[in-house]
Amino acid sequence: MIYSKIAGTGGYTPNNVVTNYDLAKKVETDHDWIVQRTGIHSRCLATAGETTSSMSFEAASKAINAAGIQATDLDLIILATTTPDKILPTASCMLQEKLGVPNIPAFDLGAACAGFIYAISVADQFIRAGNAKNILVVGAEHMSSIVDWSDRTTCVLFGDGAGAVVLQASDSPGILSTHLHADGRHGDKLFVPTGLPNLAIADEPAYVNMRGQEVFKFAVKALGDIVDETLDANNMDKSDIDWLIPHQANLRIITATAKKLDMSMEKVILTVDKHANTSAASIPLALDEGVRDGRIKRGDKLLMEGIGGGFAWGSALVIF
Ligand code: UT7
């Protein structure tokens, strides 16, 4: 049997750290409100010239290096993003060009904050089917480019960055299962109003709009349910999970999921305090941090989960 193993991880966040205090000089907000409601203390924002593909390149290079392979060993690139550099070419093709590996397939995948989970699920199918041996999976976002910096209800929430993994074919178990869901009836709760048909005539700016409380409530319920679904599918108990690596949107949502797992917060990889919500990048960035600081070890069982616009949500249970 062929499995997909995480052979290496990488992450990148811009050097430009913006604190809550910095934002309070621009919009009517304050550090304590942001920390109490979200757990966010600061975020990293792209500087001039930094884009989704350039941040992806930094994260991907580290993941490839950690996997002990060359970029030329890759068979496929999947880049999960909602904020590609351009409409065309895709950010994944721009990344492929930067990595200098022409001819391998590369595509973008859009599932908002669940994008990385969707992307490793797709990559896992390629590997299990014997169609690829080394796949670069990236989650990367330039959220600051679609945030209204005068809207305090959204601008304090987001950050920029990229996280990457190399998934590799292996004889021993890696990804045990992935679980994907979507419900387009909630498209009015978290959205950017402009799109391809009306870009040229847009009278609404392309900024994130969110009905925060409704997203919050749905997220807590959906993520609680998907924890049960994932454990049941693998005949596992809550106590079998070594690390929870959640999407980093709000500390209160993460705490609710940890509670559902009867898990101490010490077993949760948290980056929301310093990264804020980096959408598709948040899970691989957290994974990379846990791996590089030595908390996550080979053989540990990881539960990753995330939800975002769509709504789209998903989970992955992985032996590292
Ligand atoms: O990644 C995709 C998934 N996204 C999420 O999971 C986000 C889910 N939602 C949330 O995390 C929370 O709903 C928010 C953090 C967005 C908001 O927290 P909340 O506890 O739901 O606050 P709220 O929207 O109910 O606002 C409470 C009050 C309001 O004032 P009034 O109407 O009670 O007078 C807001 O105007 O807080 C006010 N407020 C702020 N005050 C200071 C909203 N934003 C701010 C702000 N600073 N930045």
mmCIF file of N, CA and C and ligand atoms in Angstrom, residues 27-30 33-34 36-38 40 112-113 151-158 190 210-217 219 247-253 277-279 307-309 311, ligand 1:
data_model
loop_
_atom_site.group_PDB
_atom_site.id
_atom_site.type_symbol
_atom_site.label_atom_id
_atom_site.label_comp_id
_atom_site.label_asym_id
_atom_site.label_seq_id
_atom_site.Cartn_x
_atom_site.Cartn_y
_atom_site.Cartn_z
ATOM 1 N N VAL A 27 -7.094 52.854 13.052
ATOM 2 C CA VAL A 27 -8.549 52.660 13.154
ATOM 3 C C VAL A 27 -8.930 52.662 14.636
ATOM 4 N N GLU A 28 -10.231 52.816 14.894
ATOM 5 C CA GLU A 28 -10.679 52.900 16.290
ATOM 6 C C GLU A 28 -10.744 51.488 16.873
ATOM 7 N N THR A 29 -9.649 51.064 17.441
ATOM 8 C CA THR A 29 -9.585 49.748 18.071
ATOM 9 C C THR A 29 -8.589 49.829 19.206
ATOM 10 N N ASP A 30 -8.501 48.745 19.971
ATOM 11 C CA ASP A 30 -7.462 48.743 20.999
ATOM 12 C C ASP A 30 -6.955 47.329 21.216
ATOM 13 N N TRP A 33 -9.130 44.764 23.253
ATOM 14 C CA TRP A 33 -10.297 44.219 22.538
ATOM 15 C C TRP A 33 -9.838 43.097 21.598
ATOM 16 N N ILE A 34 -8.800 43.377 20.836
ATOM 17 C CA ILE A 34 -8.355 42.391 19.841
ATOM 18 C C ILE A 34 -7.884 41.106 20.533
ATOM 19 N N GLN A 36 -8.684 39.977 23.592
ATOM 20 C CA GLN A 36 -9.784 39.258 24.251
ATOM 21 C C GLN A 36 -10.680 38.535 23.253
ATOM 22 N N ARG A 37 -10.973 39.172 22.117
ATOM 23 C CA ARG A 37 -11.917 38.570 21.161
ATOM 24 C C ARG A 37 -11.256 37.573 20.218
ATOM 25 N N THR A 38 -9.935 37.702 20.004
ATOM 26 C CA THR A 38 -9.311 36.871 18.960
ATOM 27 C C THR A 38 -8.035 36.152 19.385
ATOM 28 N N ILE A 40 -5.185 37.615 19.017
ATOM 29 C CA ILE A 40 -4.146 38.161 18.127
ATOM 30 C C ILE A 40 -3.407 39.325 18.823
ATOM 31 N N ALA A 112 -10.466 28.864 0.250
ATOM 32 C CA ALA A 112 -10.305 29.864 1.325
ATOM 33 C C ALA A 112 -9.453 29.294 2.459
ATOM 34 N N CYS A 113 -9.915 29.466 3.688
ATOM 35 C CA CYS A 113 -9.074 29.070 4.838
ATOM 36 C C CYS A 113 -8.925 27.556 4.954
ATOM 37 N N ASP A 151 -11.630 49.389 7.923
ATOM 38 C CA ASP A 151 -12.715 48.635 8.560
ATOM 39 C C ASP A 151 -12.162 47.846 9.744
ATOM 40 N N ARG A 152 -12.418 48.342 10.950
ATOM 41 C CA ARG A 152 -11.837 47.707 12.136
ATOM 42 C C ARG A 152 -12.386 46.307 12.396
ATOM 43 N N THR A 153 -13.576 46.013 11.833
ATOM 44 C CA THR A 153 -14.156 44.691 12.112
ATOM 45 C C THR A 153 -13.444 43.577 11.337
ATOM 46 N N THR A 154 -12.670 43.929 10.326
ATOM 47 C CA THR A 154 -11.926 42.891 9.586
ATOM 48 C C THR A 154 -10.414 43.116 9.572
ATOM 49 N N CYS A 155 -9.985 44.393 9.536
ATOM 50 C CA CYS A 155 -8.550 44.610 9.269
ATOM 51 C C CYS A 155 -7.647 44.114 10.378
ATOM 52 N N VAL A 156 -8.186 44.006 11.599
ATOM 53 C CA VAL A 156 -7.327 43.549 12.705
ATOM 54 C C VAL A 156 -7.117 42.034 12.669
ATOM 55 N N LEU A 157 -7.881 41.349 11.820
ATOM 56 C CA LEU A 157 -7.933 39.884 11.907
ATOM 57 C C LEU A 157 -6.916 39.148 11.045
ATOM 58 N N PHE A 158 -6.401 39.801 9.997
ATOM 59 C CA PHE A 158 -5.679 39.036 8.981
ATOM 60 C C PHE A 158 -4.186 39.356 8.896
ATOM 61 N N LEU A 190 -19.131 35.415 4.477
ATOM 62 C CA LEU A 190 -17.688 35.703 4.410
ATOM 63 C C LEU A 190 -17.333 35.735 2.931
ATOM 64 N N MET A 210 -17.282 40.247 6.354
ATOM 65 C CA MET A 210 -17.561 39.079 7.198
ATOM 66 C C MET A 210 -18.640 39.385 8.227
ATOM 67 N N ARG A 211 -19.595 38.438 8.346
ATOM 68 C CA ARG A 211 -20.556 38.488 9.458
ATOM 69 C C ARG A 211 -19.970 37.598 10.547
ATOM 70 N N GLY A 212 -19.108 38.250 11.348
ATOM 71 C CA GLY A 212 -18.201 37.518 12.244
ATOM 72 C C GLY A 212 -18.878 36.548 13.186
ATOM 73 N N GLN A 213 -19.959 36.988 13.835
ATOM 74 C CA GLN A 213 -20.573 36.102 14.836
ATOM 75 C C GLN A 213 -21.168 34.856 14.198
ATOM 76 N N GLU A 214 -21.759 35.037 12.993
ATOM 77 C CA GLU A 214 -22.345 33.868 12.320
ATOM 78 C C GLU A 214 -21.258 32.893 11.885
ATOM 79 N N VAL A 215 -20.133 33.459 11.394
ATOM 80 C CA VAL A 215 -19.003 32.591 11.013
ATOM 81 C C VAL A 215 -18.500 31.866 12.253
ATOM 82 N N PHE A 216 -18.377 32.595 13.334
ATOM 83 C CA PHE A 216 -17.871 32.030 14.589
ATOM 84 C C PHE A 216 -18.721 30.825 15.011
ATOM 85 N N LYS A 217 -20.035 31.032 15.052
ATOM 86 C CA LYS A 217 -20.918 29.958 15.548
ATOM 87 C C LYS A 217 -20.842 28.734 14.643
ATOM 88 N N ALA A 219 -18.398 27.896 12.710
ATOM 89 C CA ALA A 219 -17.065 27.282 12.795
ATOM 90 C C ALA A 219 -16.962 26.364 14.005
ATOM 91 N N HIS A 247 -6.644 25.697 12.027
ATOM 92 C CA HIS A 247 -6.625 26.982 11.335
ATOM 93 C C HIS A 247 -6.617 28.075 12.403
ATOM 94 N N GLN A 248 -5.790 29.103 12.173
ATOM 95 C CA GLN A 248 -5.555 30.109 13.215
ATOM 96 C C GLN A 248 -6.359 31.379 12.911
ATOM 97 N N ALA A 249 -7.675 31.314 13.182
ATOM 98 C CA ALA A 249 -8.502 32.497 12.957
ATOM 99 C C ALA A 249 -8.821 33.201 14.268
ATOM 100 N N ASN A 250 -9.099 32.405 15.299
ATOM 101 C CA ASN A 250 -9.564 32.995 16.546
ATOM 102 C C ASN A 250 -9.258 32.025 17.676
ATOM 103 N N LEU A 251 -8.577 32.494 18.708
ATOM 104 C CA LEU A 251 -8.184 31.630 19.823
ATOM 105 C C LEU A 251 -9.402 30.992 20.488
ATOM 106 N N ARG A 252 -10.530 31.722 20.487
ATOM 107 C CA ARG A 252 -11.721 31.157 21.148
ATOM 108 C C ARG A 252 -12.275 29.967 20.365
ATOM 109 N N ILE A 253 -12.183 30.013 19.030
ATOM 110 C CA ILE A 253 -12.645 28.860 18.228
ATOM 111 C C ILE A 253 -11.690 27.678 18.458
ATOM 112 N N ASN A 277 -4.849 35.731 11.179
ATOM 113 C CA ASN A 277 -5.464 34.761 10.266
ATOM 114 C C ASN A 277 -4.809 34.882 8.885
ATOM 115 N N THR A 278 -3.987 33.899 8.551
ATOM 116 C CA THR A 278 -3.337 33.912 7.230
ATOM 117 C C THR A 278 -4.050 32.955 6.274
ATOM 118 N N SER A 279 -5.313 32.679 6.541
ATOM 119 C CA SER A 279 -6.155 31.876 5.655
ATOM 120 C C SER A 279 -5.466 30.550 5.295
ATOM 121 N N ILE A 307 -11.598 25.956 8.586
ATOM 122 C CA ILE A 307 -12.857 26.353 7.945
ATOM 123 C C ILE A 307 -12.745 27.796 7.482
ATOM 124 N N GLY A 308 -13.427 28.105 6.388
ATOM 125 C CA GLY A 308 -13.430 29.489 5.932
ATOM 126 C C GLY A 308 -14.515 29.718 4.901
ATOM 127 N N GLY A 309 -14.340 30.787 4.144
ATOM 128 C CA GLY A 309 -15.348 31.237 3.186
ATOM 129 C C GLY A 309 -15.845 30.107 2.298
ATOM 130 N N PHE A 311 -19.279 28.301 2.895
ATOM 131 C CA PHE A 311 -18.222 27.799 3.758
ATOM 132 C C PHE A 311 -17.599 26.530 3.178
HETATM 133 O O1 UT7 B 1 -10.892 32.337 8.736
HETATM 134 C C1 UT7 B 1 -12.225 32.224 8.419
HETATM 135 C C2 UT7 B 1 -13.013 31.999 9.614
HETATM 136 N N1 UT7 B 1 -13.207 33.245 10.308
HETATM 137 C C3 UT7 B 1 -13.472 33.201 11.575
HETATM 138 O O2 UT7 B 1 -13.467 32.161 12.131
HETATM 139 C C4 UT7 B 1 -13.854 34.467 12.284
HETATM 140 C C5 UT7 B 1 -15.039 34.199 13.159
HETATM 141 N N2 UT7 B 1 -15.503 35.329 13.905
HETATM 142 C C6 UT7 B 1 -14.775 35.918 14.898
HETATM 143 O O3 UT7 B 1 -13.655 35.543 15.127
HETATM 144 C C7 UT7 B 1 -15.420 36.978 15.730
HETATM 145 O O4 UT7 B 1 -16.788 37.066 15.435
HETATM 146 C C8 UT7 B 1 -14.775 38.384 15.538
HETATM 147 C C9 UT7 B 1 -13.401 38.374 16.176
HETATM 148 C C10 UT7 B 1 -14.686 38.721 14.071
HETATM 149 C C11 UT7 B 1 -15.604 39.451 16.254
HETATM 150 O O5 UT7 B 1 -15.760 39.129 17.616
HETATM 151 P P1 UT7 B 1 -17.192 39.200 18.293
HETATM 152 O O6 UT7 B 1 -17.018 38.833 19.701
HETATM 153 O O7 UT7 B 1 -18.124 38.349 17.466
HETATM 154 O O8 UT7 B 1 -17.519 40.744 18.195
HETATM 155 P P2 UT7 B 1 -18.737 41.461 17.475
HETATM 156 O O9 UT7 B 1 -18.600 41.385 16.003
HETATM 157 O O10 UT7 B 1 -20.013 40.960 18.085
HETATM 158 O O11 UT7 B 1 -18.531 42.949 17.933
HETATM 159 C C12 UT7 B 1 -18.690 43.339 19.303
HETATM 160 C C13 UT7 B 1 -18.440 44.827 19.412
HETATM 161 C C14 UT7 B 1 -19.225 45.671 18.416
HETATM 162 O O12 UT7 B 1 -19.603 46.858 19.064
HETATM 163 P P3 UT7 B 1 -21.105 47.046 19.584
HETATM 164 O O13 UT7 B 1 -21.982 46.911 18.369
HETATM 165 O O14 UT7 B 1 -21.333 45.961 20.572
HETATM 166 O O15 UT7 B 1 -21.106 48.430 20.180
HETATM 167 C C15 UT7 B 1 -18.214 45.983 17.352
HETATM 168 O O16 UT7 B 1 -18.503 47.187 16.665
HETATM 169 O O17 UT7 B 1 -17.051 45.111 19.155
HETATM 170 C C16 UT7 B 1 -16.954 46.136 18.157
HETATM 171 N N3 UT7 B 1 -15.756 45.910 17.373
HETATM 172 C C17 UT7 B 1 -14.545 46.374 17.727
HETATM 173 N N4 UT7 B 1 -14.111 47.097 18.768
HETATM 174 C C18 UT7 B 1 -12.790 47.391 18.826
HETATM 175 C C19 UT7 B 1 -15.632 45.205 16.227
HETATM 176 N N5 UT7 B 1 -14.359 45.211 15.808
HETATM 177 C C20 UT7 B 1 -13.662 45.914 16.715
HETATM 178 C C21 UT7 B 1 -12.302 46.269 16.845
HETATM 179 N N6 UT7 B 1 -11.914 46.987 17.902
HETATM 180 N N7 UT7 B 1 -11.366 45.878 15.949
#
